[in-house]
Coordinates of C-alpha atoms in Angstrom, one line a residue:
Chain A
M1 CA -90.3 31.0 -103.8
E2 CA -93.6 32.5 -105.0
R3 CA -91.7 35.6 -106.2
M4 CA -89.5 33.6 -108.4
Y5 CA -92.4 31.8 -110.0
E6 CA -94.3 35.2 -110.6
A7 CA -91.2 36.5 -112.1
D8 CA -91.0 33.6 -114.2
I9 CA -94.4 33.9 -115.4
K10 CA -94.0 37.3 -116.3
S11 CA -91.0 36.8 -118.5
L12 CA -92.6 33.8 -120.1
Q13 CA -95.8 35.6 -120.7
E14 CA -93.5 38.6 -122.3
E15 CA -91.9 36.2 -124.3
I16 CA -95.0 34.6 -125.6
G17 CA -96.2 38.0 -126.4
A18 CA -93.3 38.5 -128.7
L19 CA -93.4 35.1 -130.2
Q20 CA -97.2 35.8 -131.2
H21 CA -96.2 39.1 -132.7
Q22 CA -93.6 37.5 -134.7
L23 CA -95.8 34.9 -135.8
E24 CA -98.7 37.1 -136.8
N25 CA -96.0 39.3 -138.5
N26 CA -94.9 36.1 -140.4
E27 CA -98.4 35.4 -141.5
N28 CA -99.1 38.8 -142.5
M29 CA -96.0 38.5 -144.7
V30 CA -97.2 35.5 -146.2
T31 CA -100.6 37.0 -147.0
V32 CA -99.3 40.2 -148.2
S33 CA -96.8 38.3 -150.5
H34 CA -99.3 36.0 -151.8
E35 CA -102.5 38.2 -152.3
G36 CA -100.5 41.5 -153.0
P37 CA -100.5 42.6 -156.5
M38 CA -96.9 42.7 -156.6
E39 CA -95.8 39.0 -156.7
V40 CA -98.8 38.3 -159.0
V41 CA -97.6 41.1 -161.3
L42 CA -94.0 39.8 -161.2
S43 CA -94.6 36.4 -161.7
S44 CA -97.3 36.7 -164.4
L45 CA -94.9 39.1 -166.3
R46 CA -92.3 36.6 -166.6
G47 CA -92.2 35.1 -170.0
K48 CA -95.5 36.5 -171.0
P49 CA -95.5 36.9 -174.6
G50 CA -96.8 40.7 -174.9
T51 CA -98.9 42.0 -177.8
E52 CA -97.2 45.2 -178.6
F53 CA -93.3 44.8 -178.9
G54 CA -92.4 48.3 -177.5
K55 CA -94.5 47.6 -174.5
K56 CA -93.2 44.3 -173.7
D57 CA -89.6 45.5 -173.8
M58 CA -90.3 48.3 -171.3
V59 CA -92.0 45.9 -169.0
E60 CA -89.2 43.4 -169.2
N61 CA -86.7 46.0 -168.6
L62 CA -88.6 47.5 -165.5
V63 CA -88.7 43.9 -164.1
L64 CA -85.0 43.3 -164.8
E65 CA -84.2 46.5 -163.2
L66 CA -86.4 46.0 -160.2
E67 CA -84.7 42.6 -159.7
R68 CA -81.3 44.0 -160.1
L69 CA -82.2 46.7 -157.3
E70 CA -83.8 44.5 -154.8
G71 CA -80.9 42.3 -155.1
H72 CA -78.8 45.5 -154.4
L73 CA -81.0 46.3 -151.4
S74 CA -80.6 42.9 -149.8
Q75 CA -77.0 43.0 -150.1
Q76 CA -77.0 46.6 -148.6
E77 CA -79.0 45.1 -145.6
R78 CA -76.9 42.4 -145.1
I79 CA -73.7 44.7 -145.0
N80 CA -75.1 47.5 -142.9
R81 CA -77.1 45.2 -140.7
I82 CA -79.9 47.5 -140.7
V83 CA -83.1 46.7 -142.2
L84 CA -85.3 49.8 -143.3
T85 CA -89.0 48.7 -143.4
D86 CA -90.4 52.3 -144.4
C87 CA -89.1 55.2 -145.9
R88 CA -91.0 58.4 -146.9
V89 CA -89.5 61.4 -148.5
K90 CA -91.1 65.0 -148.6
T91 CA -89.4 67.7 -150.4
L92 CA -89.8 70.9 -148.5
E93 CA -87.8 73.4 -150.4
R94 CA -86.2 73.6 -153.7
N95 CA -84.5 76.4 -155.3
K96 CA -81.4 77.5 -157.2
S97 CA -79.3 77.3 -154.0
K98 CA -80.5 74.7 -151.9
F99 CA -82.7 71.5 -151.8
V100 CA -84.4 70.6 -148.7
Q101 CA -85.8 67.1 -148.2
Q102 CA -87.6 65.6 -145.1
H103 CA -87.0 61.8 -144.5
R104 CA -88.7 59.4 -142.4
L105 CA -87.2 56.2 -142.0
S106 CA -88.4 53.1 -139.6
G107 CA -86.6 49.7 -139.5
Y108 CA -84.5 47.7 -137.0
C109 CA -81.4 46.3 -136.1
C110 CA -81.2 43.1 -134.3
H111 CA -84.3 43.2 -132.3
L112 CA -84.3 46.8 -131.7
A113 CA -86.7 48.9 -133.6
F114 CA -86.1 52.7 -134.5
Q115 CA -87.9 55.6 -136.4
V116 CA -85.7 58.4 -137.4
E117 CA -87.0 61.9 -138.9
F118 CA -84.6 64.0 -140.4
E119 CA -84.3 66.9 -142.7
L120 CA -81.3 67.1 -145.1
T121 CA -80.2 70.3 -146.8
E122 CA -78.3 69.9 -150.1
F123 CA -76.4 72.9 -151.5
Q124 CA -76.1 73.4 -155.4
D125 CA -72.6 75.0 -154.5
P126 CA -70.5 71.9 -154.8
T127 CA -67.8 73.1 -152.4
A128 CA -70.4 73.4 -149.4
S129 CA -71.1 70.0 -147.6
N130 CA -74.6 68.9 -146.9
S131 CA -75.8 69.2 -143.6
V132 CA -78.7 67.7 -141.4
T133 CA -80.9 70.4 -140.2
S134 CA -83.1 68.5 -137.8
L135 CA -82.9 65.1 -136.2
N136 CA -85.5 63.1 -134.3
V137 CA -85.0 59.8 -133.0
V138 CA -87.5 57.0 -131.3
V139 CA -86.2 53.8 -130.1
D140 CA -88.6 51.5 -128.4
G141 CA -87.9 48.8 -126.0
P142 CA -86.4 48.2 -122.4
E143 CA -83.1 49.1 -123.7
L144 CA -84.0 52.6 -124.3
R145 CA -82.9 53.5 -120.7
E146 CA -79.2 52.8 -121.5
I147 CA -79.0 54.7 -124.9
S148 CA -81.2 57.6 -124.2
T149 CA -78.8 60.0 -122.9
F150 CA -76.7 59.5 -126.0
V151 CA -79.9 59.8 -128.3
S152 CA -80.9 63.1 -126.8
R153 CA -76.9 64.2 -127.3
V154 CA -77.1 63.2 -131.4
E155 CA -80.5 65.0 -131.5
D156 CA -78.8 68.3 -130.4
D157 CA -75.9 68.0 -132.5
K158 CA -77.8 66.4 -135.4
S159 CA -75.3 63.7 -135.7
L160 CA -77.2 61.6 -138.0
L161 CA -74.3 59.2 -139.0
L162 CA -72.7 58.7 -135.4
F163 CA -76.2 57.7 -134.2
F164 CA -76.3 54.8 -136.7
R165 CA -72.8 53.6 -136.0
T166 CA -73.4 53.4 -132.5
F167 CA -77.0 52.1 -132.7
R168 CA -75.6 49.3 -134.7
E169 CA -73.0 48.4 -132.1
F170 CA -75.5 48.8 -129.5
S171 CA -78.2 46.7 -130.7
E172 CA -75.6 44.0 -131.4
R173 CA -74.3 44.0 -127.9
C174 CA -78.0 43.9 -126.5
E175 CA -78.8 41.0 -128.7
H176 CA -75.6 39.3 -127.4
R177 CA -76.9 40.0 -123.8
N178 CA -80.3 38.9 -124.6
R179 CA -79.2 35.6 -126.1
T180 CA -77.0 34.7 -123.3
F181 CA -79.4 35.4 -120.7
M182 CA -82.0 33.2 -122.5
Y183 CA -79.7 30.4 -123.0
F184 CA -78.9 30.1 -119.2
K185 CA -82.6 30.4 -118.4
D186 CA -83.3 27.6 -120.6
K187 CA -80.5 25.5 -119.5
Y188 CA -81.0 26.2 -115.6
P189 CA -84.8 26.8 -115.5
N190 CA -85.2 26.3 -111.8
V191 CA -82.1 28.3 -110.5
V192 CA -82.0 31.2 -113.2
C193 CA -84.5 33.9 -113.1
L194 CA -85.0 36.9 -115.3
P195 CA -87.2 39.5 -113.0
E196 CA -87.6 42.1 -115.4
G197 CA -87.9 40.0 -118.6
C198 CA -85.1 38.6 -120.8
R199 CA -84.3 42.2 -122.5
A200 CA -83.5 43.6 -119.4
D201 CA -80.2 44.0 -117.6
A202 CA -80.2 41.6 -114.8
M203 CA -80.5 38.3 -114.3
T204 CA -80.9 36.4 -110.9
I205 CA -79.5 33.0 -109.7
R206 CA -81.2 31.5 -106.8
S207 CA -79.6 28.7 -104.8
P208 CA -82.5 26.0 -104.8
K209 CA -81.7 25.0 -101.2
L210 CA -80.8 28.0 -99.5
P211 CA -84.0 30.3 -100.4
G212 CA -82.7 33.9 -99.5
C213 CA -79.4 33.6 -101.0
T214 CA -79.4 35.2 -104.4
M215 CA -76.8 36.4 -107.0
N216 CA -77.6 39.0 -109.4
V217 CA -75.5 39.4 -112.5
V218 CA -76.1 42.9 -113.8
W219 CA -75.0 43.1 -117.2
S220 CA -75.3 46.9 -118.5
I221 CA -74.1 48.3 -121.8
D222 CA -72.8 51.9 -121.4
V223 CA -73.1 54.4 -124.3
S224 CA -71.1 57.3 -123.5
K225 CA -72.3 61.0 -125.0
E226 CA -69.6 60.5 -127.9
G227 CA -71.0 57.3 -129.0
L228 CA -68.6 54.5 -127.3
V229 CA -70.5 51.4 -126.4
T230 CA -69.0 49.5 -123.3
P231 CA -70.6 46.5 -121.7
R232 CA -69.9 46.0 -118.1
L233 CA -70.7 43.0 -115.9
E234 CA -70.9 43.1 -112.2
L235 CA -72.1 40.4 -109.5
L236 CA -74.3 41.6 -106.7
A237 CA -74.5 38.9 -103.9
K238 CA -77.7 38.9 -101.6
M239 CA -77.4 37.1 -98.3
P240 CA -79.2 37.1 -95.0
E241 CA -77.6 38.7 -92.2
Q242 CA -77.4 35.3 -90.4
A243 CA -75.5 33.9 -93.4
L244 CA -73.3 36.5 -93.7
S245 CA -72.0 36.2 -90.3
L246 CA -71.2 32.5 -90.9
D247 CA -69.3 33.3 -93.9
R248 CA -65.9 33.4 -92.4
K249 CA -63.9 33.1 -95.3
N250 CA -65.5 36.1 -96.8
V251 CA -66.4 34.0 -99.9
I252 CA -69.6 36.0 -100.5
K253 CA -68.0 39.3 -99.8
N254 CA -65.2 38.6 -102.1
A255 CA -67.5 37.0 -104.9
P256 CA -67.8 40.0 -107.0
D257 CA -63.9 40.3 -107.4
F258 CA -63.4 36.8 -108.2
F259 CA -66.1 37.2 -110.7
Q260 CA -64.2 40.0 -112.4
S261 CA -60.9 38.1 -112.5
L262 CA -63.2 35.0 -114.0
L263 CA -64.7 37.3 -116.7
R264 CA -61.0 38.3 -117.7
V265 CA -59.8 34.9 -118.0
V266 CA -62.4 33.0 -119.4
G267 CA -64.9 35.4 -120.8
V268 CA -68.7 36.0 -120.2
E269 CA -70.5 32.7 -121.0
A270 CA -68.2 30.5 -119.1
S271 CA -68.0 32.8 -116.0
I272 CA -71.7 32.9 -115.7
D273 CA -71.8 28.9 -116.1
S274 CA -69.3 28.3 -113.6
L275 CA -71.3 30.8 -111.1
I276 CA -74.4 28.9 -111.5
K277 CA -72.9 25.7 -111.3
A278 CA -71.1 26.9 -108.0
V279 CA -74.5 28.2 -106.5
S280 CA -76.5 25.2 -107.4
M281 CA -73.9 22.7 -105.9
E282 CA -74.3 24.4 -102.4
Chain B
M1 CA -104.5 30.8 -65.6
L2 CA -106.1 29.5 -68.8
G3 CA -103.9 31.4 -70.8
E4 CA -100.8 30.7 -68.8
L5 CA -101.7 27.1 -69.0
G6 CA -102.3 27.2 -72.8
M7 CA -98.8 28.9 -73.3
R8 CA -96.8 26.4 -71.2
G9 CA -98.5 23.3 -73.0
D10 CA -98.2 19.9 -71.5
G11 CA -95.3 20.1 -69.2
G12 CA -96.8 23.3 -67.5
G13 CA -100.1 21.2 -66.9
C14 CA -99.0 19.1 -64.1
G15 CA -97.7 22.2 -62.3
G16 CA -101.3 23.7 -62.7
L17 CA -102.9 20.8 -61.3
V18 CA -100.8 20.5 -58.1
N19 CA -101.4 24.3 -57.3
A20 CA -105.1 24.6 -57.9
P21 CA -107.4 24.9 -55.3
C22 CA -110.2 22.7 -56.9
P23 CA -108.8 19.7 -58.8
F24 CA -111.4 19.8 -61.5
S25 CA -111.2 23.4 -62.6
G26 CA -107.4 22.6 -63.3
V27 CA -108.3 19.7 -65.6
L28 CA -111.0 21.7 -67.4
A29 CA -108.5 24.5 -68.0
H30 CA -106.0 21.9 -69.3
L31 CA -108.6 20.6 -71.5
S32 CA -109.5 23.9 -72.9
A33 CA -105.7 25.0 -73.5
L34 CA -105.5 21.7 -75.3
E35 CA -108.5 22.4 -77.5
T36 CA -107.0 26.1 -78.5
E37 CA -103.8 24.5 -79.2
S38 CA -105.4 21.9 -81.5
V39 CA -107.3 24.5 -83.2
R40 CA -104.4 26.5 -83.9
L41 CA -102.6 23.5 -85.2
V42 CA -105.3 22.7 -87.4
E43 CA -105.3 26.4 -88.9
L44 CA -101.6 26.2 -89.3
Q45 CA -102.0 23.0 -91.2
R46 CA -104.6 24.5 -93.3
E47 CA -102.5 27.6 -94.2
A48 CA -99.5 25.2 -95.2
W49 CA -101.8 23.3 -97.5
R50 CA -103.2 26.5 -98.9
Q51 CA -99.6 27.7 -99.5
Q52 CA -98.7 24.5 -101.0
A53 CA -101.6 24.7 -103.3
T54 CA -100.8 28.2 -104.4
R55 CA -97.1 27.0 -105.0
E56 CA -98.2 24.2 -106.9
E57 CA -100.7 26.0 -109.0
L58 CA -97.9 28.6 -109.7
C59 CA -95.7 26.1 -110.8
A60 CA -98.1 24.4 -113.0
T61 CA -98.8 27.7 -114.6
V62 CA -94.9 28.1 -115.3
E63 CA -94.9 24.7 -116.7
R64 CA -98.0 25.4 -118.7
L65 CA -96.5 28.8 -120.2
R66 CA -93.2 27.2 -120.9
A67 CA -94.8 24.6 -123.0
Q68 CA -96.9 27.2 -124.7
R69 CA -93.6 29.1 -125.4
D70 CA -91.8 26.2 -126.7
Q71 CA -94.8 25.5 -129.1
L72 CA -94.8 28.9 -130.4
R73 CA -90.9 28.8 -130.9
A74 CA -91.6 25.8 -133.0
K75 CA -94.1 27.4 -134.8
V76 CA -92.2 30.5 -135.5
L77 CA -89.7 28.4 -136.9
S78 CA -91.6 26.4 -139.2
A79 CA -93.7 29.4 -140.4
T80 CA -90.3 31.0 -141.5
S81 CA -89.6 27.9 -143.5
L82 CA -93.0 27.4 -144.7
Q83 CA -93.2 31.1 -146.0
Q84 CA -90.1 30.3 -148.0
V85 CA -91.7 26.9 -149.5
M86 CA -95.0 28.6 -150.2
T87 CA -93.4 31.4 -152.2
E88 CA -91.3 29.0 -154.3
V89 CA -94.6 26.9 -155.0
D90 CA -96.9 29.9 -155.5
Q91 CA -94.5 31.1 -158.1
E92 CA -94.4 28.3 -160.0
N93 CA -98.4 28.3 -160.2
E94 CA -98.5 31.7 -161.0
E95 CA -95.9 31.2 -164.0
K96 CA -98.5 28.5 -165.4
R97 CA -101.6 30.6 -165.1
S98 CA -99.9 33.6 -166.4
E99 CA -100.0 32.0 -169.9
E100 CA -103.7 32.5 -169.9
E101 CA -104.1 35.9 -168.6
K102 CA -103.1 38.6 -170.8
S103 CA -104.9 41.6 -171.5
A104 CA -103.9 45.3 -172.3
G105 CA -105.8 46.8 -169.2
D106 CA -103.6 44.5 -167.1
S107 CA -100.5 45.4 -168.4
Q108 CA -101.1 49.3 -168.0
L109 CA -101.8 48.4 -164.3
H110 CA -98.6 46.4 -164.0
M111 CA -96.4 48.9 -165.5
S112 CA -97.6 51.6 -162.8
L113 CA -97.3 49.0 -159.9
L114 CA -93.9 48.2 -161.1
T115 CA -92.9 51.9 -161.2
A116 CA -94.2 52.5 -157.9
R117 CA -92.2 49.5 -156.3
L118 CA -89.0 50.3 -158.3
S119 CA -89.2 54.0 -156.9
H120 CA -89.8 52.6 -153.5
V121 CA -86.6 50.4 -153.5
K122 CA -84.8 53.3 -155.0
N123 CA -85.8 55.4 -152.0
L124 CA -84.6 52.7 -149.5
L125 CA -81.4 52.2 -151.3
R126 CA -81.1 56.1 -151.0
A127 CA -81.9 55.9 -147.3
H128 CA -79.3 53.4 -146.8
H129 CA -76.6 55.6 -148.4
L130 CA -78.0 58.7 -146.2
I131 CA -77.5 56.9 -143.0
G132 CA -74.0 56.0 -143.7
G133 CA -74.4 52.6 -145.1
Y134 CA -71.3 51.1 -146.6
D135 CA -72.2 51.4 -150.2
I136 CA -71.4 48.3 -152.4
T137 CA -70.5 48.5 -156.1
E138 CA -69.4 45.6 -158.3
T139 CA -66.4 46.4 -160.1
R140 CA -64.6 44.9 -163.1
R141 CA -67.4 42.5 -164.2
G142 CA -67.8 40.8 -160.7
K143 CA -64.2 40.2 -160.1
G144 CA -64.0 43.1 -157.5
V145 CA -66.2 45.1 -155.2
C146 CA -65.8 48.7 -154.0
F147 CA -67.1 49.8 -150.7
S148 CA -67.8 53.6 -149.9
I149 CA -67.5 54.8 -146.3
A150 CA -69.4 58.0 -145.6
T151 CA -68.0 60.5 -142.9
A152 CA -69.6 63.4 -140.9
F153 CA -68.9 65.4 -138.1
E154 CA -72.1 66.6 -136.3
D155 CA -74.7 67.9 -138.8
R156 CA -72.1 68.1 -141.7
T157 CA -71.7 65.2 -144.4
L158 CA -68.0 65.2 -145.2
E159 CA -65.9 63.0 -147.6
T160 CA -66.6 59.6 -148.9
Y161 CA -63.9 57.4 -149.0
N162 CA -63.5 54.2 -151.2
V163 CA -61.9 50.7 -150.7
E164 CA -61.7 48.3 -153.8
M165 CA -61.2 44.7 -153.1
D166 CA -60.0 41.9 -155.4
L167 CA -62.4 39.0 -155.2
A168 CA -60.0 36.5 -156.7
R169 CA -59.0 33.6 -154.5
T170 CA -57.6 35.6 -151.4
M171 CA -59.4 39.1 -150.9
R172 CA -57.1 42.0 -150.8
I173 CA -57.3 45.7 -151.4
C174 CA -56.4 46.8 -154.7
R175 CA -57.2 50.5 -154.9
H176 CA -58.3 52.9 -152.3
N177 CA -58.3 56.7 -151.5
I178 CA -57.7 56.5 -147.8
P179 CA -55.4 58.9 -146.5
P180 CA -51.8 57.4 -146.0
F181 CA -51.8 58.1 -142.2
I182 CA -54.7 56.0 -141.6
P183 CA -53.4 52.5 -141.0
L184 CA -55.2 50.6 -143.5
E185 CA -53.0 47.6 -143.9
R186 CA -53.0 47.1 -140.1
L187 CA -56.7 47.1 -139.9
A188 CA -57.0 44.9 -142.9
Q189 CA -54.6 42.4 -141.3
E190 CA -56.4 42.5 -137.9
N191 CA -59.9 41.9 -139.4
F192 CA -60.8 41.4 -142.7
Q193 CA -59.7 37.9 -143.7
S194 CA -62.2 36.7 -141.2
D195 CA -64.8 39.4 -140.9
I196 CA -65.3 42.2 -143.6
M197 CA -67.6 43.8 -141.6
A198 CA -65.5 44.2 -138.7
F199 CA -62.8 45.7 -141.0
L200 CA -65.1 48.1 -142.5
D201 CA -66.5 49.2 -138.8
S202 CA -63.2 49.8 -137.4
L203 CA -61.8 51.6 -140.8
S204 CA -65.0 53.9 -140.5
M205 CA -64.3 54.6 -136.9
H206 CA -60.8 55.8 -137.9
L207 CA -62.0 57.9 -140.7
N208 CA -64.7 59.4 -138.9
A209 CA -62.4 60.5 -135.9
Y210 CA -59.9 61.9 -138.3
V211 CA -62.6 64.2 -140.1
G212 CA -64.0 65.0 -136.8
R213 CA -60.7 66.4 -135.6
R214 CA -60.1 68.0 -138.8
Q215 CA -63.5 69.5 -138.9
Q216 CA -63.0 70.9 -135.4
V217 CA -59.9 72.7 -136.6
R218 CA -61.6 74.1 -139.5
L219 CA -64.7 75.3 -137.3
I220 CA -62.3 77.1 -134.8
Q221 CA -60.5 79.0 -137.7
E222 CA -64.2 79.6 -139.0
L223 CA -65.9 80.8 -135.8
F224 CA -63.1 82.6 -133.9
H225 CA -61.5 84.4 -136.8
G226 CA -58.5 86.2 -135.1
S227 CA -59.3 85.7 -131.7
V228 CA -58.1 82.1 -131.3
K229 CA -55.4 81.0 -133.3
V230 CA -54.4 77.7 -134.5
L231 CA -50.6 77.4 -133.9
E232 CA -49.9 74.0 -134.9
S233 CA -51.6 70.8 -135.9
N234 CA -50.6 67.8 -138.1
A235 CA -51.9 65.9 -140.9
L236 CA -53.7 63.3 -138.8
C237 CA -55.0 66.1 -136.5
S238 CA -53.7 64.2 -133.4
I239 CA -52.2 67.5 -131.7
L240 CA -53.8 70.7 -131.6
V241 CA -52.1 74.0 -130.3
L242 CA -54.3 76.9 -129.7
R243 CA -53.5 80.3 -128.5
C244 CA -56.3 82.5 -127.1
R245 CA -56.3 85.7 -125.0
Q246 CA -57.9 86.0 -121.7
V247 CA -60.1 88.7 -120.9
G248 CA -58.9 91.3 -118.4
E249 CA -56.5 94.3 -118.1
K250 CA -53.4 92.3 -119.0
K251 CA -55.1 90.4 -121.8
A252 CA -52.6 87.6 -121.0
A253 CA -52.3 84.8 -123.7
A254 CA -53.1 81.4 -123.0
L255 CA -51.8 78.2 -124.7
C256 CA -53.9 75.2 -125.1
T257 CA -52.4 72.0 -126.2
L258 CA -54.9 69.2 -127.0
E259 CA -53.5 65.7 -127.6
Y260 CA -55.8 62.9 -129.3
G261 CA -54.0 59.9 -128.2
D262 CA -56.8 57.6 -129.3
P263 CA -57.1 57.7 -133.2
T264 CA -60.6 56.4 -133.0
R265 CA -62.0 59.2 -131.1
C266 CA -62.5 63.0 -131.7
L267 CA -61.9 64.1 -128.4
P268 CA -58.5 64.8 -126.8
T269 CA -57.1 62.4 -124.2
R270 CA -54.6 65.1 -122.7
V271 CA -55.2 68.9 -122.4
T272 CA -52.6 71.1 -121.0
I273 CA -53.2 74.8 -120.5
D274 CA -50.3 77.4 -120.0
S275 CA -50.5 81.0 -119.5
E276 CA -48.3 83.9 -119.1
E277 CA -50.1 84.4 -115.8
K278 CA -48.8 81.6 -113.6
T279 CA -51.6 82.3 -111.0
L280 CA -54.3 81.5 -113.5
T281 CA -53.2 78.2 -114.5
D282 CA -53.9 76.6 -111.0
S283 CA -57.2 78.0 -110.5
P284 CA -60.4 75.9 -110.2
Q285 CA -61.8 77.8 -113.4
W286 CA -58.7 76.5 -115.6
N287 CA -59.3 72.9 -114.1
E288 CA -62.9 73.2 -115.2
I289 CA -61.8 74.4 -118.7
Q290 CA -59.5 71.6 -118.9
A291 CA -62.4 69.1 -118.0
L292 CA -64.5 70.8 -120.7
F293 CA -62.0 70.2 -123.5
L294 CA -61.7 66.5 -122.5
E295 CA -65.6 65.9 -123.0
T296 CA -66.7 68.6 -125.6
P297 CA -65.3 69.0 -128.9
A298 CA -62.9 71.9 -129.2
H299 CA -65.0 74.6 -131.1
Q300 CA -68.1 73.8 -128.8
A301 CA -65.7 74.2 -125.7
L302 CA -64.4 77.4 -126.8
L303 CA -67.8 78.9 -127.7
A304 CA -68.7 78.1 -124.2
I305 CA -65.7 79.7 -122.6
R306 CA -66.2 82.8 -124.9
R307 CA -69.9 82.7 -123.7
E308 CA -68.7 83.0 -119.9
E309 CA -66.4 85.9 -121.1
R310 CA -63.1 84.2 -120.0
I311 CA -61.7 84.8 -123.3
A312 CA -61.6 87.4 -125.9

């Protein structure tokens, strides 16, 4: 009982931390966009009658161009489902045959943040294809464990594009898991417990009347070396020995298999929901 | 005696009285046993209270935290909408104010700030392109839109394919340079009326897998000039037959057939190896090689086999 409360407290504290962070960020954004010179410049420039004709035209053109590009950028973010927050480019080498630039990008996809540093070599010879000559990837958060093997593989092969294709799918799957866990935690706060936080891969269902009897839903998201993302759900039932010996019809023993068939028929959300209902009815 | 009585409790007390040599000592023992028992019970009670209190405290903490969380959630939600409103209001104010403040010095500063911002946005856009984003271009004055799909294999950037869509009433593909063996129409029917992103994702999977397989064939020809021969391959690169020579006196030739059954992957789904020397094909080494081909790109697998000096 105490353990469940403690786990609850931990996960709530985590969530509060994340929310506070988000709130701070929001406030920062407000201050940046209100005190930052950019907004002042942009809005004060709109419809401002300039003194010199040439300069006014130039400024107006710049503003128009900037507005067009920013619109384009947000369109690009929407379709790529990746937001880049920072980007630094450094030229390392430039000569007749090749052009080497180092790029440092940070951004996020769903709630997963990443930092990527890579060197891109562009050859002047049009028949030669550009190549990535070094790649470093940093991914933060509890999900790292599930994607780390894949990350070291892409770093070795320098597969920049493959990383982003897989990372996008992976983070969308993670967000789905996170949302689903949170939904059940909110809906059944006294039965469902997230012992390792809402971004981890496990959810515990405790029978309110039978302490000691727990069901663990383990929802792992596998990423293969070649970048295939496959979610896998499993049910692990934990019962005291005494209770197991009373289970003559092998309900507990067969529960994981039943859960698998349920998943195939009704899908993730409905399966977990009916599982929780069954446990809390007991 | 005392301990025994204490253990047996009330029922045992009577037996103690009968057997005792002195009647008082039995009564005293019984009383003292009762006393110990009551002290024990009180302690148990206290312990239970203490536990109850901790539990209540924990429960209260959970409730408190939950309330705090809900409050924060609401704040975050309102902050986001507040931000939007404030930006709008501010812009209006700024516009009014801007009538008054105009000076040459300011405009110089504005110019440089604008240029800096412009180059930042340009860099971000280029970065989206470099990491394989679907570049969007408006075509035919907004009536159409063109998506570019970048492909790469390992460190090499390869072709970019384009799909142009007609945005009139029903969205449909009007022009593209996708190779004919990629099932574009099927992918479009499956996905894009409902979800353009899913369509682009699956198209990109097919294209990247195709160029990946083709690039492996090219790399084998480049890296194993003469020693490994590509005997057969098709346009989709879904089958690849290689001939290599084993190391040894006889230099027996081995034939590797790689079948790529899944068009969205660049690794084979079936590998068969035939050799002139029948004894070799069943050996554990050959099984290892087979497994290697199934999980590593073909050119890397061949490099590894050559390092181990199994093929010439």
